[in-house]
C-alpha positions as a Markdown table, in Angstrom:
| # | Residue | x | y | z |
|---|---|---|---|---|
| 1 | Unk | 93.0 | 65.4 | -123.0 |
| 2 | Unk | 89.3 | 65.5 | -122.5 |
| 3 | Unk | 86.8 | 64.4 | -125.1 |
| 4 | Unk | 84.0 | 67.0 | -125.3 |
| 5 | Unk | 80.6 | 66.3 | -127.0 |
| 6 | Unk | 78.8 | 69.7 | -127.1 |
| 7 | Unk | 75.0 | 69.8 | -128.1 |
| 8 | Unk | 75.5 | 67.2 | -130.8 |
| 9 | Unk | 72.5 | 66.3 | -133.0 |
| 10 | Unk | 72.5 | 63.9 | -136.0 |
| 11 | Unk | 69.6 | 63.7 | -138.4 |
| 12 | Unk | 69.1 | 61.4 | -141.3 |
| 13 | Unk | 66.4 | 63.1 | -143.3 |
| 14 | Unk | 63.4 | 63.5 | -141.0 |
| 15 | Unk | 64.8 | 60.9 | -138.5 |
| 16 | Unk | 66.8 | 62.2 | -135.5 |
| 17 | Unk | 69.3 | 59.5 | -134.5 |
| 18 | Unk | 71.0 | 61.6 | -131.8 |
| 19 | Unk | 69.3 | 64.5 | -130.2 |
| 20 | Unk | 71.3 | 67.2 | -128.4 |
| 21 | Unk | 73.7 | 65.2 | -126.4 |
| 22 | Unk | 76.4 | 66.9 | -124.3 |
| 23 | Unk | 79.0 | 65.4 | -122.0 |
| 24 | Unk | 82.7 | 65.5 | -121.2 |
| 25 | Unk | 84.8 | 62.4 | -120.9 |
| 26 | Unk | 87.9 | 63.1 | -118.7 |
| 27 | Unk | 91.3 | 61.9 | -119.6 |
| 28 | Unk | 92.3 | 58.4 | -118.5 |
| 29 | Unk | 88.8 | 57.3 | -117.6 |
| 30 | Unk | 86.5 | 54.5 | -118.8 |
| 31 | Unk | 83.1 | 55.8 | -119.9 |
| 32 | Unk | 80.2 | 53.5 | -120.6 |
| 33 | Unk | 77.3 | 53.9 | -123.1 |
| 34 | Unk | 74.2 | 51.9 | -122.5 |
| 35 | Unk | 71.1 | 51.7 | -124.6 |
| 36 | Unk | 68.9 | 49.4 | -126.6 |
| 37 | Unk | 69.6 | 48.8 | -130.3 |
| 38 | Unk | 68.7 | 52.0 | -132.2 |
| 39 | Unk | 69.4 | 54.3 | -129.1 |
| 40 | Unk | 72.1 | 56.2 | -131.0 |
| 41 | Unk | 75.3 | 54.7 | -129.5 |
| 42 | Unk | 77.0 | 53.7 | -132.7 |
| 43 | Unk | 76.0 | 57.0 | -134.5 |
| 44 | Unk | 77.6 | 58.9 | -131.6 |
| 45 | Unk | 80.8 | 56.8 | -131.9 |
| 46 | Unk | 80.9 | 57.5 | -135.6 |
| 47 | Unk | 80.6 | 61.2 | -135.0 |
| 48 | Unk | 83.4 | 61.1 | -132.3 |
| 49 | Unk | 85.6 | 59.4 | -134.9 |
| 50 | Unk | 84.8 | 61.9 | -137.6 |
| 51 | Unk | 83.2 | 59.2 | -139.8 |
| 52 | Unk | 79.9 | 61.1 | -139.6 |
| 53 | Unk | 79.5 | 64.9 | -139.4 |
| 54 | Unk | 77.1 | 66.1 | -136.8 |
| 55 | Unk | 74.0 | 68.0 | -138.1 |
| 56 | Unk | 74.7 | 70.5 | -135.3 |
| 57 | Unk | 77.0 | 70.7 | -132.3 |
| 58 | Unk | 80.7 | 69.8 | -132.0 |
| 59 | Unk | 83.0 | 67.0 | -130.9 |
| 60 | Unk | 86.5 | 68.0 | -129.8 |
| 61 | Unk | 89.5 | 66.0 | -128.4 |
| 62 | Unk | 92.0 | 68.0 | -126.5 |
| 63 | Unk | 90.3 | 71.2 | -127.7 |
| 64 | Unk | 90.6 | 70.3 | -131.4 |
| 65 | Unk | 88.2 | 68.7 | -133.9 |
| 66 | Unk | 88.9 | 65.1 | -134.7 |
| 67 | Unk | 90.4 | 64.7 | -138.2 |
| 68 | Unk | 93.1 | 62.8 | -140.0 |
| 69 | Unk | 95.8 | 64.9 | -138.1 |
| 70 | Unk | 94.9 | 63.1 | -134.8 |
| 71 | Unk | 93.7 | 59.7 | -136.1 |
| 72 | Unk | 96.9 | 58.0 | -135.3 |
| 73 | Unk | 96.2 | 58.7 | -131.6 |
| 74 | Unk | 92.7 | 57.0 | -131.7 |
| 75 | Unk | 91.7 | 53.3 | -131.8 |
| 76 | Unk | 88.3 | 52.0 | -132.9 |
| 77 | Unk | 86.9 | 48.5 | -132.3 |
| 78 | Unk | 83.7 | 48.3 | -134.3 |
| 79 | Unk | 80.8 | 46.0 | -133.4 |
| 80 | Unk | 81.0 | 44.4 | -136.9 |
| 81 | Unk | 83.9 | 42.2 | -137.9 |
| 82 | Unk | 86.3 | 44.3 | -139.9 |
| 83 | Unk | 89.1 | 41.9 | -140.6 |
| 84 | Unk | 90.3 | 40.5 | -143.9 |
| 85 | Unk | 89.4 | 36.8 | -143.7 |
| 86 | Unk | 92.0 | 35.5 | -146.1 |
| 87 | Unk | 94.9 | 37.4 | -144.6 |
| 88 | Unk | 97.2 | 36.0 | -142.0 |
| 89 | Unk | 97.0 | 37.7 | -138.6 |
| 90 | Unk | 100.6 | 39.1 | -138.8 |
| 91 | Unk | 100.1 | 40.5 | -142.3 |
| 92 | Unk | 96.8 | 42.1 | -141.3 |
| 93 | Unk | 98.2 | 43.7 | -138.2 |
| 94 | Unk | 101.4 | 44.9 | -139.8 |
| 95 | Unk | 99.4 | 46.5 | -142.6 |
| 96 | Unk | 97.0 | 48.3 | -140.3 |
| 97 | Unk | 99.8 | 49.4 | -138.0 |
| 98 | Unk | 101.7 | 50.9 | -140.9 |
| 99 | Unk | 98.6 | 53.0 | -141.7 |
| 100 | Unk | 99.1 | 54.3 | -138.1 |
| 101 | Unk | 102.8 | 55.1 | -138.8 |
| 102 | Unk | 104.3 | 52.2 | -137.0 |
| 103 | Unk | 107.4 | 50.3 | -138.1 |
| 104 | Unk | 107.1 | 46.6 | -138.9 |
| 105 | Unk | 109.6 | 45.6 | -136.1 |
| 106 | Unk | 107.8 | 47.6 | -133.5 |
| 107 | Unk | 104.5 | 46.2 | -134.6 |
| 108 | Unk | 105.7 | 42.6 | -134.4 |
| 109 | Unk | 107.0 | 43.2 | -130.9 |
| 110 | Unk | 103.6 | 44.6 | -129.8 |
| 111 | Unk | 101.8 | 41.8 | -131.6 |
| 112 | Unk | 103.8 | 39.1 | -129.8 |
| 113 | Unk | 103.1 | 40.7 | -126.5 |
| 114 | Unk | 99.3 | 40.8 | -127.0 |
| 115 | Unk | 99.1 | 37.3 | -128.6 |
| 116 | Unk | 100.9 | 36.0 | -125.6 |
| 117 | Unk | 98.7 | 38.1 | -123.2 |
| 118 | Unk | 95.6 | 36.6 | -124.8 |
| 119 | Unk | 97.1 | 33.1 | -124.7 |
| 120 | Unk | 97.1 | 32.6 | -128.5 |
| 121 | Unk | 100.8 | 32.9 | -129.4 |
| 122 | Unk | 100.4 | 30.3 | -132.2 |
| 123 | Unk | 97.8 | 32.4 | -134.1 |
| 124 | Unk | 100.3 | 34.8 | -135.6 |
| 125 | Unk | 100.6 | 33.0 | -139.0 |
| 126 | Unk | 97.0 | 31.7 | -139.1 |
| 127 | Unk | 94.4 | 33.2 | -141.5 |
| 128 | Unk | 91.6 | 35.1 | -139.8 |
| 129 | Unk | 88.9 | 32.8 | -141.3 |
| 130 | Unk | 90.5 | 29.8 | -139.5 |
| 131 | Unk | 89.8 | 31.4 | -136.1 |
| 132 | Unk | 86.7 | 31.1 | -133.9 |
| 133 | Unk | 84.5 | 34.2 | -133.5 |
| 134 | Unk | 85.9 | 34.8 | -130.0 |
| 135 | Unk | 89.5 | 34.6 | -131.2 |
| 136 | Unk | 88.7 | 36.9 | -134.2 |
| 137 | Unk | 87.4 | 39.4 | -131.6 |
| 138 | Unk | 90.8 | 39.2 | -129.8 |
| 139 | Unk | 92.6 | 39.9 | -133.0 |
| 140 | Unk | 90.3 | 42.7 | -133.8 |
| 141 | Unk | 90.9 | 44.2 | -130.4 |
| 142 | Unk | 94.7 | 44.0 | -130.9 |
| 143 | Unk | 94.3 | 45.9 | -134.3 |
| 144 | Unk | 92.5 | 48.7 | -132.4 |
| 145 | Unk | 95.2 | 49.1 | -129.7 |
| 146 | Unk | 98.5 | 48.0 | -131.4 |
| 147 | Unk | 99.5 | 51.7 | -131.9 |
| 148 | Unk | 98.9 | 52.6 | -128.2 |
| 149 | Unk | 96.1 | 55.0 | -128.8 |
| 150 | Unk | 95.3 | 57.9 | -126.4 |
| 151 | Unk | 91.6 | 57.5 | -127.1 |
| 152 | Unk | 90.0 | 54.1 | -127.6 |
| 153 | Unk | 86.3 | 53.7 | -128.8 |
| 154 | Unk | 84.9 | 50.2 | -128.5 |
| 155 | Unk | 81.4 | 49.2 | -129.8 |
| 156 | Unk | 80.2 | 46.0 | -128.0 |
| 157 | Unk | 83.8 | 44.7 | -127.3 |
| 158 | Unk | 82.7 | 41.7 | -125.3 |
| 159 | Unk | 80.3 | 40.2 | -127.8 |
| 160 | Unk | 81.0 | 36.6 | -128.8 |
| 161 | Unk | 83.4 | 36.0 | -125.9 |
| 162 | Unk | 83.1 | 33.3 | -123.3 |
| 163 | Unk | 83.6 | 34.3 | -119.6 |
| 164 | Unk | 87.3 | 33.4 | -119.6 |
| 165 | Unk | 88.0 | 35.6 | -122.6 |
| 166 | Unk | 85.8 | 38.4 | -121.3 |
| 167 | Unk | 88.0 | 38.5 | -118.2 |
| 168 | Unk | 91.2 | 38.6 | -120.4 |
| 169 | Unk | 89.8 | 41.5 | -122.4 |
| 170 | Unk | 88.6 | 43.4 | -119.2 |
| 171 | Unk | 92.2 | 43.1 | -117.8 |
| 172 | Unk | 93.6 | 44.4 | -121.0 |
| 173 | Unk | 91.2 | 47.4 | -121.0 |
| 174 | Unk | 92.1 | 48.2 | -117.4 |
| 175 | Unk | 95.9 | 48.0 | -118.3 |
| 176 | Unk | 95.4 | 50.5 | -121.1 |
| 177 | Unk | 93.5 | 52.8 | -118.8 |
| 178 | Unk | 96.2 | 52.7 | -116.2 |
| 179 | Unk | 98.8 | 53.5 | -118.9 |
| 180 | Unk | 96.9 | 56.7 | -119.8 |
| 181 | Unk | 94.3 | 55.7 | -122.5 |
| 182 | Unk | 90.8 | 57.3 | -122.4 |
| 183 | Unk | 88.3 | 54.6 | -123.2 |
| 184 | Unk | 84.7 | 54.8 | -124.3 |
| 185 | Unk | 82.7 | 51.7 | -124.9 |
| 186 | Unk | 79.1 | 50.5 | -125.3 |
| 187 | Unk | 77.7 | 47.2 | -124.1 |
| 188 | Unk | 74.4 | 45.4 | -123.7 |
| 189 | Unk | 75.9 | 43.7 | -120.6 |
| 190 | Unk | 75.3 | 46.0 | -117.7 |
| 191 | Unk | 77.6 | 44.1 | -115.4 |
| 192 | Unk | 80.5 | 45.0 | -117.6 |
| 193 | Unk | 79.7 | 48.7 | -117.5 |
| 194 | Unk | 79.1 | 48.5 | -113.8 |
| 195 | Unk | 82.4 | 46.8 | -113.2 |
| 196 | Unk | 84.6 | 49.0 | -115.4 |
| 197 | Unk | 83.1 | 52.5 | -115.7 |
| 198 | Unk | 83.3 | 55.5 | -113.5 |
| 199 | Unk | 81.0 | 57.6 | -115.7 |
| 200 | Unk | 78.2 | 56.5 | -118.0 |
| 201 | Unk | 75.4 | 57.6 | -120.2 |
| 202 | Unk | 72.2 | 55.7 | -120.8 |
| 203 | Unk | 70.6 | 56.6 | -124.1 |
| 204 | Unk | 67.1 | 56.1 | -125.3 |
| 205 | Unk | 65.8 | 57.1 | -128.7 |
| 206 | Unk | 68.8 | 59.3 | -129.3 |
| 207 | Unk | 68.6 | 61.2 | -126.0 |
| 208 | Unk | 70.6 | 60.8 | -122.8 |
| 209 | Unk | 68.2 | 59.8 | -120.1 |
| 210 | Unk | 70.8 | 59.2 | -117.4 |
| 211 | Unk | 74.3 | 60.7 | -117.4 |
| 212 | Unk | 77.0 | 61.1 | -114.8 |
| 213 | Unk | 79.2 | 59.4 | -112.2 |
| 214 | Unk | 78.1 | 55.8 | -111.6 |
| 215 | Unk | 78.2 | 56.2 | -107.8 |
| 216 | Unk | 76.1 | 59.4 | -107.8 |
| 217 | Unk | 73.6 | 57.9 | -110.2 |
| 218 | Unk | 73.1 | 54.9 | -107.9 |
| 219 | Unk | 72.9 | 57.2 | -104.8 |
| 220 | Unk | 70.3 | 59.5 | -106.4 |
| 221 | Unk | 68.1 | 56.6 | -107.6 |
| 222 | Unk | 66.5 | 56.6 | -104.2 |
| 223 | Unk | 65.8 | 52.9 | -103.9 |
| 224 | Unk | 67.7 | 49.9 | -102.7 |
| 225 | Unk | 67.6 | 46.1 | -103.3 |
| 226 | Unk | 67.0 | 43.7 | -100.4 |
| 227 | Unk | 68.1 | 40.1 | -100.9 |
| 228 | Unk | 66.5 | 37.5 | -98.6 |
| 229 | Unk | 67.4 | 33.8 | -98.6 |
| 230 | Unk | 64.9 | 31.9 | -96.4 |
| 231 | Unk | 62.3 | 29.0 | -96.6 |
| 232 | Unk | 59.7 | 31.1 | -94.7 |
| 233 | Unk | 56.5 | 32.3 | -96.5 |
| 234 | Unk | 57.4 | 35.8 | -97.6 |
| 235 | Unk | 54.3 | 36.6 | -99.7 |
| 236 | Unk | 53.0 | 39.1 | -97.1 |
| 237 | Unk | 56.2 | 41.3 | -97.3 |
| 238 | Unk | 54.9 | 43.0 | -100.5 |
| 239 | Unk | 52.2 | 44.7 | -98.3 |
| 240 | Unk | 54.8 | 46.5 | -96.1 |
| 241 | Unk | 54.9 | 50.2 | -96.8 |
| 242 | Unk | 58.0 | 51.2 | -98.8 |
| 243 | Unk | 58.2 | 47.9 | -100.7 |
| 244 | Unk | 58.2 | 49.0 | -104.3 |
| 245 | Unk | 58.6 | 45.6 | -106.0 |
| 246 | Unk | 59.0 | 42.0 | -105.0 |
| 247 | Unk | 60.2 | 39.0 | -106.9 |
| 248 | Unk | 60.2 | 35.4 | -105.6 |
| 249 | Unk | 63.5 | 33.5 | -106.2 |
| 250 | Unk | 64.6 | 29.9 | -105.8 |
| 251 | Unk | 66.5 | 31.0 | -102.6 |
| 252 | Unk | 63.7 | 33.3 | -101.2 |
| 253 | Unk | 62.9 | 36.8 | -102.5 |
| 254 | Unk | 64.4 | 40.0 | -103.9 |
| 255 | Unk | 62.7 | 43.3 | -103.0 |
| 256 | Unk | 63.1 | 46.8 | -104.2 |
| 257 | Unk | 62.7 | 49.1 | -101.2 |
| 258 | Unk | 62.5 | 52.8 | -100.6 |
| 259 | Unk | 65.3 | 53.0 | -97.9 |
| 260 | Unk | 67.0 | 51.2 | -95.0 |
| 261 | Unk | 64.2 | 51.8 | -92.6 |
| 262 | Unk | 61.9 | 49.6 | -94.7 |
| 263 | Unk | 64.6 | 46.8 | -94.4 |
| 264 | Unk | 64.5 | 47.2 | -90.6 |
| 265 | Unk | 60.8 | 46.7 | -90.5 |
| 266 | Unk | 61.0 | 43.6 | -92.8 |
| 267 | Unk | 63.8 | 42.3 | -90.6 |
| 268 | Unk | 61.8 | 42.7 | -87.5 |
| 269 | Unk | 58.8 | 40.9 | -88.9 |
| 270 | Unk | 60.7 | 38.1 | -90.6 |
| 271 | Unk | 63.3 | 37.3 | -87.9 |
| 272 | Unk | 60.4 | 36.8 | -85.4 |
| 273 | Unk | 59.0 | 34.0 | -87.5 |
| 274 | Unk | 62.1 | 31.8 | -88.1 |
| 275 | Unk | 65.5 | 31.2 | -89.7 |
| 276 | Unk | 66.8 | 33.6 | -92.4 |
| 277 | Unk | 70.0 | 32.4 | -94.2 |
| 278 | Unk | 70.8 | 35.8 | -95.9 |
| 279 | Unk | 69.5 | 39.3 | -95.4 |
| 280 | Unk | 71.4 | 41.9 | -97.4 |
| 281 | Unk | 70.7 | 45.4 | -98.6 |
| 282 | Unk | 72.5 | 46.4 | -101.8 |
| 283 | Unk | 72.8 | 49.4 | -104.0 |
| 284 | Unk | 70.4 | 49.4 | -107.0 |
| 285 | Unk | 71.8 | 47.7 | -110.1 |
| 286 | Unk | 72.3 | 49.4 | -113.4 |
| 287 | Unk | 69.6 | 47.1 | -114.7 |
| 288 | Unk | 67.1 | 48.5 | -112.1 |
| 289 | Unk | 68.0 | 52.0 | -113.1 |
| 290 | Unk | 67.8 | 51.3 | -116.9 |
| 291 | Unk | 64.3 | 49.7 | -116.5 |
| 292 | Unk | 63.0 | 52.6 | -114.6 |
| 293 | Unk | 64.4 | 55.3 | -116.9 |
| 294 | Unk | 63.8 | 53.6 | -120.2 |
| 295 | Unk | 60.7 | 51.7 | -119.3 |
| 296 | Unk | 61.9 | 48.4 | -120.6 |
| 297 | Unk | 64.5 | 45.8 | -119.9 |
| 298 | Unk | 67.7 | 45.8 | -122.0 |
| 299 | Unk | 67.8 | 42.5 | -123.9 |
């Protein structure tokens, strides 16, 4: 069951929100969308879900257009809160699960599992408005996966969560993937995309500027990061050929270098002068790639 986006464009009047994007998301994979606000991520999600019709191009899931006949196999976690604040958690989830064709007894069994999993078993009979933003996000996540979807779309799923709850949600996402769900999500937090995704797309002004397998994207970037922790004066390192960027840190310096041979030259010069606590070459981060391709930092 692959999700195929084929030459999809979406215009609103004279404004082009999404401009000829094409990619395939394989079954049982986690696919990441990156981009600043207004890049076209949410519009793309709404077209995948059939909530918006493309101006041109097509979206298919398992070879078929997405419509009401397959909606019970899809889950959607929107960025905005979409819960009824006055309803109790159990009533809300049972109602939404019934719309997906689930029986009440089956829904309550699943709900108990997920509330326990998220360490909030006592929230079943609480009204949504009584919960913190982070706990509302947990409930909203449960509503999107209670029916065990084959395709899950999540728009900024980690927003409003503290680090402990981010880890709980990440574990839940990986569990779903391992059970066969195909997952597509957007995030402003590059480390989440980097940690979870095998494939990704970076969008800018409606167009994909980077798309493919994360490992191959990093390999083809052609630069590496060099982390140095030392009390030595390192200001002269920026003059070494192959050093693209250099930033001083509290521990020493971080350099962007052309390749490992540049690291060898830096190591030769630095180690001759004194003690170095850490000297490590790393793959470029998604943040580095985003800044280069989009020309701005993602805030």
